[in-house]
Short mmCIF file of C-alpha atoms in Angstrom, two decimals:
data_model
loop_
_atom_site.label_atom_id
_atom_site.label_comp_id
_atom_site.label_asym_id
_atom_site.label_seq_id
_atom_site.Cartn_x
_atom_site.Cartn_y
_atom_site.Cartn_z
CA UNK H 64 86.62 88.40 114.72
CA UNK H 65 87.34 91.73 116.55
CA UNK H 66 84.50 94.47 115.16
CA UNK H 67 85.88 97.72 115.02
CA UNK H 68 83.33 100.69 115.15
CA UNK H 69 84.02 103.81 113.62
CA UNK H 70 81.48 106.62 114.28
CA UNK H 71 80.39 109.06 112.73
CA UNK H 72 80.34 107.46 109.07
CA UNK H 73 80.97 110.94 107.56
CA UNK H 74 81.74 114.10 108.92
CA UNK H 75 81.92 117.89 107.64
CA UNK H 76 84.54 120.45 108.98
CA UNK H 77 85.03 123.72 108.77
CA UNK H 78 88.78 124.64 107.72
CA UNK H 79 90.15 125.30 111.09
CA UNK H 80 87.93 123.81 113.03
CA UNK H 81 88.46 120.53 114.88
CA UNK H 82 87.44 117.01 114.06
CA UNK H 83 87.08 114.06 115.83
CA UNK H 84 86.93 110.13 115.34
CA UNK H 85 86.18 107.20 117.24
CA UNK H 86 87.05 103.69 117.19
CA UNK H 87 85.12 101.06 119.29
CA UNK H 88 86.85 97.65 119.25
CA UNK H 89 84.62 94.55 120.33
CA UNK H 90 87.27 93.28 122.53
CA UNK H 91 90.33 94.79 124.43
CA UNK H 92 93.10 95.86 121.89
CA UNK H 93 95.82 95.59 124.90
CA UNK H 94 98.13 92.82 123.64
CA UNK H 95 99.84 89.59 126.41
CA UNK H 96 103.09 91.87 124.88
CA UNK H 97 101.99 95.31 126.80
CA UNK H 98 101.41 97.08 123.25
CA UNK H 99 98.00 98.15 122.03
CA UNK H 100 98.05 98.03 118.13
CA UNK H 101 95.74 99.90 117.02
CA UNK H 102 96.72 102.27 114.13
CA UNK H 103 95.13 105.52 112.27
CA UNK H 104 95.35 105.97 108.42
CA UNK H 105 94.16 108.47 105.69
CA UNK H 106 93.27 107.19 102.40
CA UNK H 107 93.39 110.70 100.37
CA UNK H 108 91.32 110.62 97.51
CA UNK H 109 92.48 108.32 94.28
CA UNK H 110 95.62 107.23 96.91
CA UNK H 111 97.07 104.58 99.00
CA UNK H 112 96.25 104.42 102.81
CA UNK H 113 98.83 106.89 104.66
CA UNK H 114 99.89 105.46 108.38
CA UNK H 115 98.94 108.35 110.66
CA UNK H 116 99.26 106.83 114.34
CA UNK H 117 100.71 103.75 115.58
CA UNK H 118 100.67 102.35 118.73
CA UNK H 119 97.06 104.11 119.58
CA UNK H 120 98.87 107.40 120.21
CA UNK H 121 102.46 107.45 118.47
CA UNK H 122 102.45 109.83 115.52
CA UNK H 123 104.33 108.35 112.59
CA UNK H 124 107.29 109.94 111.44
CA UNK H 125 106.59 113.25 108.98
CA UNK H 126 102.91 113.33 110.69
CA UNK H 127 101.54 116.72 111.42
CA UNK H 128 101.33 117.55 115.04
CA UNK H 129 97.55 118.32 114.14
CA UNK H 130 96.77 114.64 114.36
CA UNK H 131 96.87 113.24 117.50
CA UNK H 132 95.33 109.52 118.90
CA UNK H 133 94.60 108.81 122.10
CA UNK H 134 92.65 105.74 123.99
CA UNK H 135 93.40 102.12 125.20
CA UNK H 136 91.37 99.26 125.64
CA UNK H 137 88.12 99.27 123.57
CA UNK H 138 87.95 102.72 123.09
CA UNK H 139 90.10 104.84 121.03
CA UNK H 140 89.94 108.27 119.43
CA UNK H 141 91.84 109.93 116.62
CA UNK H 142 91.37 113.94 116.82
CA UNK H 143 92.65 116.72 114.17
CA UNK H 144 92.69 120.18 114.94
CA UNK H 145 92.54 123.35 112.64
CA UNK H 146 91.38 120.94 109.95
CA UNK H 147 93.50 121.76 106.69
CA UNK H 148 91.87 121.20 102.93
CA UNK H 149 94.85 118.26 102.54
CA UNK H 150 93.37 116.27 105.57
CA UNK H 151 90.16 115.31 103.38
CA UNK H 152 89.55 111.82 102.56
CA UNK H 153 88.27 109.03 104.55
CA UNK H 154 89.84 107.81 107.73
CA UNK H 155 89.94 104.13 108.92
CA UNK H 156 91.32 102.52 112.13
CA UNK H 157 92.72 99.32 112.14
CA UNK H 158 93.47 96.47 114.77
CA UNK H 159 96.30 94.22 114.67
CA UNK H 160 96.36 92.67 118.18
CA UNK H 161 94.27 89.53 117.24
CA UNK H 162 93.96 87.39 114.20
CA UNK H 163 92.14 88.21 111.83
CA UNK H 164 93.45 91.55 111.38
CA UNK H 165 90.45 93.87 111.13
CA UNK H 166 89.92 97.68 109.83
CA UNK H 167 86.71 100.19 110.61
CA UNK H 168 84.57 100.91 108.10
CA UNK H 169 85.87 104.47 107.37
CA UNK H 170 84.99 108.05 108.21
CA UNK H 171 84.87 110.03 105.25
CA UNK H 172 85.72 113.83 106.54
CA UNK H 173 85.07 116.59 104.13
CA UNK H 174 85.32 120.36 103.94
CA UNK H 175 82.84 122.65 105.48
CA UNK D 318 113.75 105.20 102.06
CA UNK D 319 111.39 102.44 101.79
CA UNK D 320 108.95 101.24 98.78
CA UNK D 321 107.02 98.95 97.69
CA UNK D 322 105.17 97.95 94.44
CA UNK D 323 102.59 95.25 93.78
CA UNK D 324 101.94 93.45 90.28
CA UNK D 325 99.13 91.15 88.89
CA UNK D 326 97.82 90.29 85.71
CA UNK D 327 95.19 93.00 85.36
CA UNK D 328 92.14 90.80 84.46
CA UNK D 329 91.50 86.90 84.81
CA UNK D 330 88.50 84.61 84.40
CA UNK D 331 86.75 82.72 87.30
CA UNK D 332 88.40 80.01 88.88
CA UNK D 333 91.64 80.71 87.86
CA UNK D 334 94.61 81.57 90.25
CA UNK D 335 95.43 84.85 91.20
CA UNK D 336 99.34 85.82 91.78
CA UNK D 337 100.14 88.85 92.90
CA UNK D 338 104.19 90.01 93.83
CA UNK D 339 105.24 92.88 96.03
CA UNK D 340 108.71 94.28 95.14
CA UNK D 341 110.06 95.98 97.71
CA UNK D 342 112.96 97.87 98.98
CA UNK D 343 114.50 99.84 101.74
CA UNK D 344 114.02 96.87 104.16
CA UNK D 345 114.62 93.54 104.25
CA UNK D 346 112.29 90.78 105.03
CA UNK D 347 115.64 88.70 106.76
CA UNK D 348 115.28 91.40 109.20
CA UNK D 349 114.09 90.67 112.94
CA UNK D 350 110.50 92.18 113.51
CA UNK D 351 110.07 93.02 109.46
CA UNK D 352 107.20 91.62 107.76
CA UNK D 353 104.63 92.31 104.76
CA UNK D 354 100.69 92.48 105.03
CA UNK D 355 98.39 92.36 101.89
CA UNK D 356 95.22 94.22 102.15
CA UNK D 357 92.59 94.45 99.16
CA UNK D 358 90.17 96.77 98.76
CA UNK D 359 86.98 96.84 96.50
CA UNK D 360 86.19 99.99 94.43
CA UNK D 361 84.51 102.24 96.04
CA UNK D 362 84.34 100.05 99.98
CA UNK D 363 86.70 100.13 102.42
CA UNK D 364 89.67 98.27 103.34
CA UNK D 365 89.70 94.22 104.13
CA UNK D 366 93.18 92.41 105.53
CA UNK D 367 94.52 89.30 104.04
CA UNK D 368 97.34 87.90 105.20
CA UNK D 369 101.09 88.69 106.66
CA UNK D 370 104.46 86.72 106.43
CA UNK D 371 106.89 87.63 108.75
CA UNK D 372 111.24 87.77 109.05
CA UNK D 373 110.95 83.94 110.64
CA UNK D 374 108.42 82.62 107.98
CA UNK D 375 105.82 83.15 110.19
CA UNK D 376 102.14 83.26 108.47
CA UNK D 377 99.29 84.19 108.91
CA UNK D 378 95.80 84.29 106.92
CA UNK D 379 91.91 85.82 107.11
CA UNK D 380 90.10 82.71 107.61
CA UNK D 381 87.23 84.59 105.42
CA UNK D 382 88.73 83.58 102.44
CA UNK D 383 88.45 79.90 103.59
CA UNK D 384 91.77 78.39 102.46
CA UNK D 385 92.49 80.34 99.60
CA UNK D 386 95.31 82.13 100.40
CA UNK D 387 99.01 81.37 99.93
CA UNK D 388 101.76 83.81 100.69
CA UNK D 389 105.20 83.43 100.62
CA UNK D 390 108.64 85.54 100.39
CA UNK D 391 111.67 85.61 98.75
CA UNK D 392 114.30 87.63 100.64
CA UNK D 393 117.10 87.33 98.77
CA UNK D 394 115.34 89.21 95.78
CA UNK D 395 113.26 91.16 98.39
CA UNK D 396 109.59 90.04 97.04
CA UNK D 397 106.53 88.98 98.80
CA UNK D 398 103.64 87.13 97.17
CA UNK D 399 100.30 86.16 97.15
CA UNK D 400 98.44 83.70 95.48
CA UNK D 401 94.38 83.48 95.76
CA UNK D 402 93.13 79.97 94.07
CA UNK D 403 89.55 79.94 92.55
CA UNK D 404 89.44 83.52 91.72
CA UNK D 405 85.14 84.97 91.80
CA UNK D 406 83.60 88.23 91.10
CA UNK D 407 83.96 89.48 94.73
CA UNK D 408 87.59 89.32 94.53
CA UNK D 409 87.55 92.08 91.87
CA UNK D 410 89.55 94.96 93.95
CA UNK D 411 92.84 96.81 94.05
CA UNK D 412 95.41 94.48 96.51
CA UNK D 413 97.82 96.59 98.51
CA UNK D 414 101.24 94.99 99.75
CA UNK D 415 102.14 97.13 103.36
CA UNK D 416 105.14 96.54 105.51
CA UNK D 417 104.31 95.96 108.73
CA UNK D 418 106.12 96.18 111.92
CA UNK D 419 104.17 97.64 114.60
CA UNK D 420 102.01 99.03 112.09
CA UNK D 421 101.48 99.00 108.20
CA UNK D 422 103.65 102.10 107.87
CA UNK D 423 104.56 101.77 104.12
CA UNK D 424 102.01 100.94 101.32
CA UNK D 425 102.60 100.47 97.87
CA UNK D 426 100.41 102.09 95.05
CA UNK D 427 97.99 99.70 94.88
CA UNK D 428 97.32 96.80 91.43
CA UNK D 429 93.66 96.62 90.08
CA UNK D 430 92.64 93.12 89.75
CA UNK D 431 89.05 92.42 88.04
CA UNK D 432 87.60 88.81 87.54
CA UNK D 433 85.15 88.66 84.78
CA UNK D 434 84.37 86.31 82.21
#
């Protein structure tokens, strides 16, 4: 199974400020179709997951420009700047290029 | 504009059959590329796939749960399921249906599912 690393494990921003997350895959996420499918989502507290990016770096539609992913191969990196209070809650990246589908343990941001 | 709901029974005993049903609409599972995921997620841990089905009948399953697993569709009355036989303590978690295309970009709310005798 791919491993997906997410560091840090938790992470405390200042409103404003800018956070960033990374996602380590055990093996190259670059599908034989040219794509790279790994995705981004926010589970807000007492909610459902939220899709964020697509595609490693596509934002999904209603997004904030704030969020932003970026990466390709093993190595991929979701960033938010001038963190807002509404972007609390804990983050998880998720690979869907080989079976079994696999998600990242989380990164749980919260408010400086 | 696209939802999606999932139902269970609430609460069943060990070894019995879990069936869960994800309602959907705004899409249709007929459609080229469409498909549905099922993710579960224990209270309080983070997020663990399960399985997909896809427009062709295509399926696929988390070899974790060893043969378990059986999902299925029925397009006409847009509705995904998902059945997990021999139902244990660790299965106890809230199961999320997702449609997926190059992505899980729509979730449902989520149906609590505890296994206790």
């Amino acid at each position: 199974d791919v491993v997906m690393t997410q560091t840090p494990v938790s992470l405390s921003v200042s409103l404003g400020n800018q956070a960033s997350i990374s996602c380590r895959s055990s093996q190259s996420l670059l599908h034989s179709d040219g794509n790279t499918y790994l995705s981004w989502y926010l589970q807000k507290p007492g909610q459902s997951p939220q899709l964020l990016i697509y595609l490693a770096s596509n934002r999904f539609s209603g997004v904030s420009n704030r969020f932003s992913g970026s990466g390709s191969g093993t190595d991929f990196t979701l960033k938010i700047s001038r963190v807002e209070p509404e972007d609390l809650g804990v983050y998880y990246c998720f690979q869907h290029t080989h079976l079994p589908l696999t998600f990242g343990s989380g990164t749980k941001l919260e408010i400086k | 504009q696209v939802t999606l709901k999932e139902s269970g029974p609430g609460i069943l005993q060990p070894s019995q059959t879990l069936s869960l049903t994800c309602t959907f609409s705004g899409f249709s599972l007929s459609t080229y590329g469409m498909g549905v995921g099922w993710i579960r997620q224990p209270s309080g841990k983070g997020l663990e796939w399960l399985a997909n089905i896809w427009w062709d009948d295509d399926k696929y399953y988390n070899p974790s749960l060893k043969n378990r697993l059986t999902i299925s569709k029925d397009t006409s009355n847009n509705q995904a399921f998902l059945k997990i036989t021999n139902v244990d303590t660790a299965d106890t978690a809230t199961y999320y249906c997702a449609r997926e295309i190059a992505a899980l970009d729509y979730w449902g709310q989520g149906v609590m599912v505890t296994v206790s005798s």
